[in-house]
Amino acid sequence: MRTRFTEMFGVEHPIAQGGMQWVGTAELVSAVANAGALGFLTALTQPTPEALVREIARTRDMTDKPFGVNLTILPSINPPPYDEYRRAIIESGIKAVETAGYKPQEHVDAFKAHGIKVIHKCTAVRHALAAERMGVDAVSIDGFECAGHPGEDDIPGLILIPAAADKVRIPMLASGGFADGRGLVAALALGAEGINMGTRFCATKEAPIHDNIKQAIVDNDERATELLFRSYRNTARVAKNGIALEAVRIEREGNPFEAISHLVKGARGREGLIKGDPEHGIWTAGMVQGLIHDIPSVADLIATIVGDAERLIAGRLAGFAATIDRRDNQLA
Ligand SMILES: Cc1cc2nc3c(=O)[nH]c(=O)nc-3n(C[C@H](O)[C@H](O)[C@H](O)COP(=O)(O)O)c2cc1C
């Protein structure tokens, strides 16, 4: 399946694996690259820019196919040294970057000046248009279903993707809620050039998280998420568990972030992913858990998605077109 996305990024399939804190490491990203899709290492999962340089080298040891790096810019009291991470990406000779978050302009300018293709992930049509004006090469548009940060507008993909497709001229990936061939075909029908997935890639053999968490994703259904930080206008969709429910309860009483920070801190979430305890801390997952029923290798996952999508287009959907032809002939 060739689209403007596959052409632009030099990959075989119109599928990307978005940046994922604690999950987007060399193991997963190289598996995605080897399967012919576009994976992004998560820069800030590495404790220092030097560690990111080593992780990029480690990924190159595992694949000779294209891969990229995600740089997520979130508001923070002690911001990480973004400029140094950016320099590490540029000096490592990376050719594709996924930016996400607030005010990426200076980063986009620097990446573009070094010939790097930038795909900006955003959650609103106006943000996609702003990114296009900023000079990015492509956008990913994340619907309300998505894991992580869905923004504050609460527009699901079924509306957001075609609304963006009507206005955005550069290639666009649909993101949030995708897990299978049906989703890929739907995204293409809605005007996207491919899909970006997060949660689905967490439940694969190569994802560097404990098997218990992968199994929890399989066991969970589409209702098993919670929205944190709504009242701070920094909404995050996470897997529903006791800690998430407790944090939401305290937040809804009108308390400031400090009242829940001990529950939601990243280090605690990471410990849970490594130890395999889904109740230990907060971990990110989307509604699409309801469509995930197995833990395949990344290669099998991508082959299944693409194979199912092609069969769906050539079979069931082509059948509908044939019905239209027959009807037209009868009318004629
Ligand atoms: C465990 C996890 C961690 C994530 N961390 C980040 C991140 O650090 N930066 C980012 O831009 N997106 C992050 N995301 C969002 C994904 O890149 C992607 O946009 C999202 O998962 C798409 O929704 P889906 O999970 O329904 O496929 C994360 C998602 C997951 C599941």
Tab-separated table of C-alpha atoms and ligand atoms in Angstrom:
chain	number	residue	atom	x	y	z
A	1	MET	CA	0.000	0.000	0.000
A	2	ARG	CA	1.689	3.146	-1.181
A	3	THR	CA	0.548	6.491	0.167
A	4	ARG	CA	2.110	9.941	0.411
A	5	PHE	CA	3.268	8.872	3.905
A	6	THR	CA	5.127	5.753	2.723
A	7	GLU	CA	6.721	7.749	-0.090
A	8	MET	CA	7.794	10.612	2.152
A	9	PHE	CA	9.352	8.464	4.892
A	10	GLY	CA	10.630	5.646	2.693
A	11	VAL	CA	8.768	2.837	4.473
A	12	GLU	CA	6.859	-0.132	3.106
A	13	HIS	CA	3.591	0.172	5.069
A	14	PRO	CA	1.400	3.175	6.010
A	15	ILE	CA	1.802	2.499	9.736
A	16	ALA	CA	3.721	4.400	12.423
A	17	GLN	CA	4.512	3.637	16.044
A	18	GLY	CA	4.274	6.906	17.965
A	19	GLY	CA	6.583	7.952	20.768
A	20	MET	CA	5.819	6.126	24.037
A	21	GLN	CA	7.396	7.065	27.329
A	22	TRP	CA	9.188	3.997	28.853
A	23	VAL	CA	8.136	1.814	25.885
A	24	GLY	CA	9.694	3.406	22.783
A	25	THR	CA	13.159	1.831	23.079
A	26	ALA	CA	15.493	0.102	20.609
A	27	GLU	CA	13.807	-3.319	21.017
A	28	LEU	CA	10.377	-2.119	19.871
A	29	VAL	CA	11.496	0.520	17.356
A	30	SER	CA	13.876	-1.826	15.523
A	31	ALA	CA	11.155	-4.498	15.343
A	32	VAL	CA	8.758	-1.941	13.841
A	33	ALA	CA	11.423	-0.843	11.335
A	34	ASN	CA	12.242	-4.436	10.377
A	35	ALA	CA	8.519	-5.050	9.794
A	36	GLY	CA	8.463	-2.193	7.249
A	37	ALA	CA	6.668	0.444	9.360
A	38	LEU	CA	7.992	3.659	10.946
A	39	GLY	CA	8.911	3.466	14.636
A	40	PHE	CA	9.967	6.372	16.845
A	41	LEU	CA	12.362	6.108	19.781
A	42	THR	CA	11.131	8.257	22.670
A	43	ALA	CA	13.882	10.779	23.385
A	44	LEU	CA	12.844	11.572	26.951
A	45	THR	CA	12.754	7.897	27.986
A	46	GLN	CA	16.540	8.176	27.914
A	47	PRO	CA	17.847	9.862	31.083
A	48	THR	CA	20.336	12.082	29.223
A	49	PRO	CA	21.011	13.233	25.641
A	50	GLU	CA	24.176	11.050	25.695
A	51	ALA	CA	22.030	8.025	26.558
A	52	LEU	CA	19.786	8.893	23.597
A	53	VAL	CA	22.819	8.875	21.281
A	54	ARG	CA	23.680	5.377	22.585
A	55	GLU	CA	20.056	4.204	22.163
A	56	ILE	CA	20.036	5.426	18.540
A	57	ALA	CA	23.277	3.476	17.934
A	58	ARG	CA	21.775	0.393	19.627
A	59	THR	CA	18.712	0.623	17.349
A	60	ARG	CA	20.988	0.855	14.291
A	61	ASP	CA	22.695	-2.346	15.434
A	62	MET	CA	19.286	-4.065	15.256
A	63	THR	CA	17.971	-2.684	11.952
A	64	ASP	CA	19.171	-1.106	8.749
A	65	LYS	CA	15.683	0.223	7.907
A	66	PRO	CA	14.505	3.821	8.568
A	67	PHE	CA	13.336	4.819	12.062
A	68	GLY	CA	12.832	8.130	13.842
A	69	VAL	CA	12.878	9.823	17.250
A	70	ASN	CA	9.963	11.401	19.148
A	71	LEU	CA	10.515	14.676	21.004
A	72	THR	CA	7.629	15.463	23.352
A	73	ILE	CA	7.448	19.040	24.624
A	74	LEU	CA	5.222	19.224	27.694
A	75	PRO	CA	4.871	21.995	30.267
A	76	SER	CA	7.098	21.155	33.205
A	77	ILE	CA	8.389	22.839	36.344
A	78	ASN	CA	11.895	21.538	35.629
A	79	PRO	CA	11.952	21.116	31.849
A	80	PRO	CA	14.419	18.592	30.440
A	81	PRO	CA	17.268	20.073	28.319
A	82	TYR	CA	15.270	19.977	25.069
A	83	ASP	CA	17.993	21.733	23.077
A	84	GLU	CA	20.537	19.077	24.027
A	85	TYR	CA	18.178	16.221	23.139
A	86	ARG	CA	17.518	18.000	19.829
A	87	ARG	CA	21.253	18.281	19.154
A	88	ALA	CA	21.700	14.572	19.965
A	89	ILE	CA	19.017	13.717	17.383
A	90	ILE	CA	20.539	15.947	14.694
A	91	GLU	CA	24.146	14.888	15.301
A	92	SER	CA	23.142	11.212	15.223
A	93	GLY	CA	21.993	11.663	11.612
A	94	ILE	CA	18.343	10.815	12.294
A	95	LYS	CA	16.160	11.500	9.239
A	96	ALA	CA	12.644	11.520	10.776
A	97	VAL	CA	11.311	13.162	13.940
A	98	GLU	CA	7.890	13.051	15.564
A	99	THR	CA	7.255	16.210	17.587
A	100	ALA	CA	4.395	16.407	20.058
A	101	GLY	CA	3.224	19.013	22.535
A	102	TYR	CA	3.510	22.738	22.902
A	103	LYS	CA	5.217	25.337	20.732
A	104	PRO	CA	7.526	23.114	18.656
A	105	GLN	CA	8.569	25.956	16.282
A	106	GLU	CA	12.232	26.329	17.300
A	107	HIS	CA	12.694	22.559	17.199
A	108	VAL	CA	10.935	22.264	13.826
A	109	ASP	CA	13.155	25.048	12.415
A	110	ALA	CA	16.330	23.315	13.623
A	111	PHE	CA	15.273	19.885	12.324
A	112	LYS	CA	14.238	21.308	8.949
A	113	ALA	CA	17.544	23.200	8.659
A	114	HIS	CA	19.256	19.789	8.871
A	115	GLY	CA	17.032	18.139	6.263
A	116	ILE	CA	15.081	16.081	8.795
A	117	LYS	CA	11.465	15.157	7.971
A	118	VAL	CA	9.144	16.269	10.799
A	119	ILE	CA	5.737	14.795	11.587
A	120	HIS	CA	3.927	16.799	14.262
A	121	LYS	CA	1.340	15.005	16.396
A	122	CYS	CA	-1.585	17.128	17.501
A	123	THR	CA	-5.178	16.853	18.674
A	124	ALA	CA	-7.070	19.650	16.895
A	125	VAL	CA	-7.588	20.829	13.306
A	126	ARG	CA	-6.361	24.331	14.230
A	127	HIS	CA	-3.157	22.864	15.683
A	128	ALA	CA	-2.613	20.762	12.539
A	129	LEU	CA	-3.000	23.886	10.399
A	130	ALA	CA	-0.607	25.806	12.663
A	131	ALA	CA	1.937	22.974	12.308
A	132	GLU	CA	1.517	23.057	8.531
A	133	ARG	CA	2.222	26.815	8.547
A	134	MET	CA	5.217	26.107	10.780
A	135	GLY	CA	6.717	24.058	7.969
A	136	VAL	CA	6.345	20.460	9.184
A	137	ASP	CA	6.257	17.758	6.494
A	138	ALA	CA	3.299	15.786	7.857
A	139	VAL	CA	0.929	15.641	10.834
A	140	SER	CA	-0.571	12.919	13.000
A	141	ILE	CA	-4.006	13.781	14.325
A	142	ASP	CA	-4.908	12.133	17.640
A	143	GLY	CA	-8.629	11.631	18.324
A	144	PHE	CA	-10.256	11.721	21.770
A	145	GLU	CA	-9.946	7.898	21.961
A	146	CYS	CA	-6.171	8.028	22.074
A	147	ALA	CA	-3.865	6.968	24.865
A	148	GLY	CA	-1.872	9.792	26.414
A	149	HIS	CA	-2.838	13.399	25.770
A	150	PRO	CA	-6.080	13.808	23.775
A	151	GLY	CA	-6.267	17.592	24.337
A	152	GLU	CA	-9.311	19.378	25.721
A	153	ASP	CA	-11.760	19.437	22.796
A	154	ASP	CA	-12.976	15.813	23.117
A	155	ILE	CA	-13.508	15.284	19.372
A	156	PRO	CA	-13.410	11.581	18.412
A	157	GLY	CA	-11.490	10.411	15.363
A	158	LEU	CA	-14.584	9.772	13.258
A	159	ILE	CA	-15.119	13.544	13.134
A	160	LEU	CA	-11.591	14.849	13.731
A	161	ILE	CA	-9.860	12.906	10.932
A	162	PRO	CA	-12.161	13.961	8.045
A	163	ALA	CA	-12.461	17.493	9.489
A	164	ALA	CA	-8.657	17.736	9.376
A	165	ALA	CA	-8.468	16.047	5.952
A	166	ASP	CA	-10.759	18.761	4.556
A	167	LYS	CA	-8.277	21.465	5.508
A	168	VAL	CA	-4.748	20.085	5.863
A	169	ARG	CA	-2.768	19.811	2.624
A	170	ILE	CA	0.339	17.929	3.837
A	171	PRO	CA	0.167	14.138	4.435
A	172	MET	CA	-1.726	13.187	7.583
A	173	LEU	CA	-1.752	10.068	9.756
A	174	ALA	CA	-4.838	9.149	11.758
A	175	SER	CA	-4.050	8.308	15.374
A	176	GLY	CA	-5.962	7.065	18.389
A	177	GLY	CA	-8.047	3.911	18.484
A	178	PHE	CA	-6.317	1.965	15.705
A	179	ALA	CA	-5.370	-1.684	16.099
A	180	ASP	CA	-6.319	-3.670	13.005
A	181	GLY	CA	-6.909	-3.772	9.257
A	182	ARG	CA	-10.442	-2.387	9.579
A	183	GLY	CA	-9.044	0.688	11.297
A	184	LEU	CA	-6.421	1.191	8.609
A	185	VAL	CA	-9.032	1.022	5.842
A	186	ALA	CA	-11.315	3.400	7.767
A	187	ALA	CA	-8.457	5.876	8.238
A	188	LEU	CA	-7.671	5.798	4.516
A	189	ALA	CA	-11.366	6.268	3.718
A	190	LEU	CA	-11.549	9.275	6.044
A	191	GLY	CA	-8.700	10.979	4.195
A	192	ALA	CA	-5.582	9.946	6.124
A	193	GLU	CA	-2.448	8.523	4.481
A	194	GLY	CA	-1.956	5.885	7.163
A	195	ILE	CA	-2.270	5.202	10.888
A	196	ASN	CA	-0.231	5.884	13.998
A	197	MET	CA	-0.636	3.423	16.905
A	198	GLY	CA	0.501	3.348	20.517
A	199	THR	CA	-1.433	0.972	22.786
A	200	ARG	CA	-1.541	-1.811	20.154
A	201	PHE	CA	2.271	-1.862	20.028
A	202	CYS	CA	2.475	-2.206	23.842
A	203	ALA	CA	0.843	-5.637	23.552
A	204	THR	CA	3.513	-7.149	21.302
A	205	LYS	CA	6.296	-9.604	22.077
A	206	GLU	CA	9.008	-6.959	21.568
A	207	ALA	CA	7.519	-4.183	23.746
A	208	PRO	CA	9.934	-3.742	26.695
A	209	ILE	CA	7.285	-4.042	29.417
A	210	HIS	CA	6.278	-6.916	31.703
A	211	ASP	CA	4.027	-9.664	30.308
A	212	ASN	CA	1.456	-8.948	33.047
A	213	ILE	CA	0.892	-5.457	31.638
A	214	LYS	CA	0.529	-6.855	28.104
A	215	GLN	CA	-1.998	-9.372	29.452
A	216	ALA	CA	-3.852	-6.583	31.301
A	217	ILE	CA	-4.254	-4.765	27.955
A	218	VAL	CA	-5.676	-7.962	26.418
A	219	ASP	CA	-8.017	-8.484	29.401
A	220	ASN	CA	-9.211	-4.857	29.471
A	221	ASP	CA	-12.104	-3.689	27.347
A	222	GLU	CA	-12.862	-0.342	25.702
A	223	ARG	CA	-14.196	1.108	28.978
A	224	ALA	CA	-10.969	0.497	30.881
A	225	THR	CA	-9.486	3.997	30.738
A	226	GLU	CA	-9.693	7.106	32.921
A	227	LEU	CA	-9.088	10.772	32.106
A	228	LEU	CA	-6.666	12.398	34.544
A	229	PHE	CA	-5.706	16.078	34.899
A	230	ARG	CA	-8.908	17.378	33.271
A	231	SER	CA	-9.192	20.218	35.794
A	232	TYR	CA	-5.575	21.260	35.109
A	233	ARG	CA	-6.302	21.365	31.345
A	234	ASN	CA	-3.597	18.789	30.680
A	235	THR	CA	-5.836	15.759	30.150
A	236	ALA	CA	-4.203	12.318	30.032
A	237	ARG	CA	-5.955	9.073	29.138
A	238	VAL	CA	-4.543	6.195	31.198
A	239	ALA	CA	-5.493	2.608	32.010
A	240	LYS	CA	-8.242	2.390	34.633
A	241	ASN	CA	-6.932	1.028	37.933
A	242	GLY	CA	-7.244	1.779	41.642
A	243	ILE	CA	-4.608	4.523	41.555
A	244	ALA	CA	-6.193	6.285	38.577
A	245	LEU	CA	-9.639	6.183	40.232
A	246	GLU	CA	-8.199	7.562	43.484
A	247	ALA	CA	-6.391	10.381	41.637
A	248	VAL	CA	-9.566	11.291	39.708
A	249	ARG	CA	-11.580	11.306	42.966
A	250	ILE	CA	-9.134	13.693	44.683
A	251	GLU	CA	-8.903	15.885	41.579
A	252	ARG	CA	-12.718	16.138	41.313
A	253	GLU	CA	-12.841	17.478	44.876
A	254	GLY	CA	-11.101	20.558	43.485
A	255	ASN	CA	-7.633	19.820	44.824
A	256	PRO	CA	-4.454	21.113	43.182
A	257	PHE	CA	-2.015	18.825	41.315
A	258	GLU	CA	0.211	18.568	44.410
A	259	ALA	CA	-2.547	16.552	46.140
A	260	ILE	CA	-2.221	13.723	43.590
A	261	SER	CA	1.407	14.023	42.473
A	262	HIS	CA	2.500	11.123	44.741
A	263	LEU	CA	-0.039	8.866	43.007
A	264	VAL	CA	0.632	9.852	39.403
A	265	LYS	CA	4.389	10.363	39.300
A	266	GLY	CA	6.150	8.837	36.310
A	267	ALA	CA	8.700	6.840	38.323
A	268	ARG	CA	5.899	4.945	40.055
A	269	GLY	CA	4.225	4.178	36.730
A	270	ARG	CA	7.497	2.941	35.313
A	271	GLU	CA	8.077	0.630	38.295
A	272	GLY	CA	4.663	-0.949	37.630
A	273	LEU	CA	5.490	-1.543	33.954
A	274	ILE	CA	8.777	-3.243	34.878
A	275	LYS	CA	7.533	-5.247	37.878
A	276	GLY	CA	4.364	-6.285	36.066
A	277	ASP	CA	1.880	-4.857	38.560
A	278	PRO	CA	-0.969	-3.058	36.753
A	279	GLU	CA	-2.133	-1.617	40.109
A	280	HIS	CA	1.222	-0.129	41.143
A	281	GLY	CA	0.996	3.243	39.399
A	282	ILE	CA	-0.396	5.140	36.449
A	283	TRP	CA	0.254	3.684	32.997
A	284	THR	CA	-0.864	4.970	29.644
A	285	ALA	CA	-3.350	3.038	27.490
A	286	GLY	CA	-6.262	3.895	25.212
A	287	MET	CA	-9.847	2.797	24.580
A	288	VAL	CA	-8.485	0.605	21.805
A	289	GLN	CA	-7.683	-1.976	24.498
A	290	GLY	CA	-11.180	-3.260	23.626
A	291	LEU	CA	-9.878	-4.322	20.180
A	292	ILE	CA	-6.683	-6.033	21.396
A	293	HIS	CA	-7.005	-9.789	21.952
A	294	ASP	CA	-3.492	-11.168	21.487
A	295	ILE	CA	0.236	-10.509	21.989
A	296	PRO	CA	1.813	-11.135	18.573
A	297	SER	CA	5.305	-10.285	17.327
A	298	VAL	CA	5.476	-6.863	15.689
A	299	ALA	CA	6.157	-8.531	12.309
A	300	ASP	CA	3.008	-10.677	12.607
A	301	LEU	CA	0.960	-7.694	13.779
A	302	ILE	CA	1.955	-5.495	10.832
A	303	ALA	CA	1.520	-8.327	8.310
A	304	THR	CA	-1.954	-9.085	9.687
A	305	ILE	CA	-3.070	-5.448	9.642
A	306	VAL	CA	-1.867	-4.857	6.093
A	307	GLY	CA	-3.146	-8.229	4.809
A	308	ASP	CA	-6.589	-7.734	6.396
A	309	ALA	CA	-6.799	-4.171	5.056
A	310	GLU	CA	-5.978	-5.274	1.499
A	311	ARG	CA	-8.497	-8.132	1.666
A	312	LEU	CA	-11.152	-5.781	3.034
A	313	ILE	CA	-10.632	-3.270	0.235
A	314	ALA	CA	-10.462	-5.871	-2.543
A	315	GLY	CA	-13.212	-8.073	-1.093
A	316	ARG	CA	-16.013	-6.687	1.044
A	317	LEU	CA	-15.723	-3.061	-0.092
A	318	ALA	CA	-15.183	-3.968	-3.752
A	319	GLY	CA	-18.341	-6.081	-3.399
A	320	PHE	CA	-20.321	-2.967	-2.473
A	321	ALA	CA	-18.934	-1.149	-5.500
A	322	ALA	CA	-19.955	-4.094	-7.699
A	323	THR	CA	-23.492	-3.842	-6.290
A	324	ILE	CA	-23.559	-0.190	-7.293
A	325	ASP	CA	-22.346	-1.094	-10.800
A	326	ARG	CA	-25.048	-3.754	-11.148
A	327	ARG	CA	-27.735	-1.339	-9.947
A	328	ASP	CA	-26.532	1.366	-12.341
A	329	ASN	CA	-26.602	-1.150	-15.193
A	330	GLN	CA	-30.125	-2.224	-14.266
A	331	LEU	CA	-31.262	1.393	-14.126
A	332	ALA	CA	-29.647	2.031	-17.496
B	1	LIG	C1	2.479	3.774	27.034
B	1	LIG	C2	2.299	4.996	26.181
B	1	LIG	C3	3.156	6.072	26.342
B	1	LIG	C4	3.024	7.219	25.528
B	1	LIG	N1	3.927	8.239	25.644
B	1	LIG	C5	3.939	9.249	24.720
B	1	LIG	C6	4.975	10.225	24.707
B	1	LIG	O1	5.881	10.214	25.549
B	1	LIG	N2	4.936	11.178	23.737
B	1	LIG	C7	3.952	11.215	22.778
B	1	LIG	O2	3.994	12.091	21.912
B	1	LIG	N3	2.947	10.318	22.778
B	1	LIG	C8	2.915	9.335	23.712
B	1	LIG	N4	1.931	8.366	23.670
B	1	LIG	C9	0.871	8.473	22.629
B	1	LIG	C10	1.174	7.608	21.381
B	1	LIG	O3	2.320	8.025	20.710
B	1	LIG	C11	-0.009	7.658	20.392
B	1	LIG	O4	-0.230	8.985	19.950
B	1	LIG	C12	-1.297	7.117	21.013
B	1	LIG	O5	-1.013	5.985	21.796
B	1	LIG	C13	-2.324	6.759	19.962
B	1	LIG	O6	-3.457	6.213	20.551
B	1	LIG	P1	-3.722	4.607	20.688
B	1	LIG	O7	-3.010	4.216	21.939
B	1	LIG	O8	-5.182	4.505	20.777
B	1	LIG	O9	-3.106	3.954	19.487
B	1	LIG	C14	1.997	7.257	24.529
B	1	LIG	C15	1.118	6.161	24.405
B	1	LIG	C16	1.260	5.042	25.198
B	1	LIG	C17	0.305	3.887	25.013
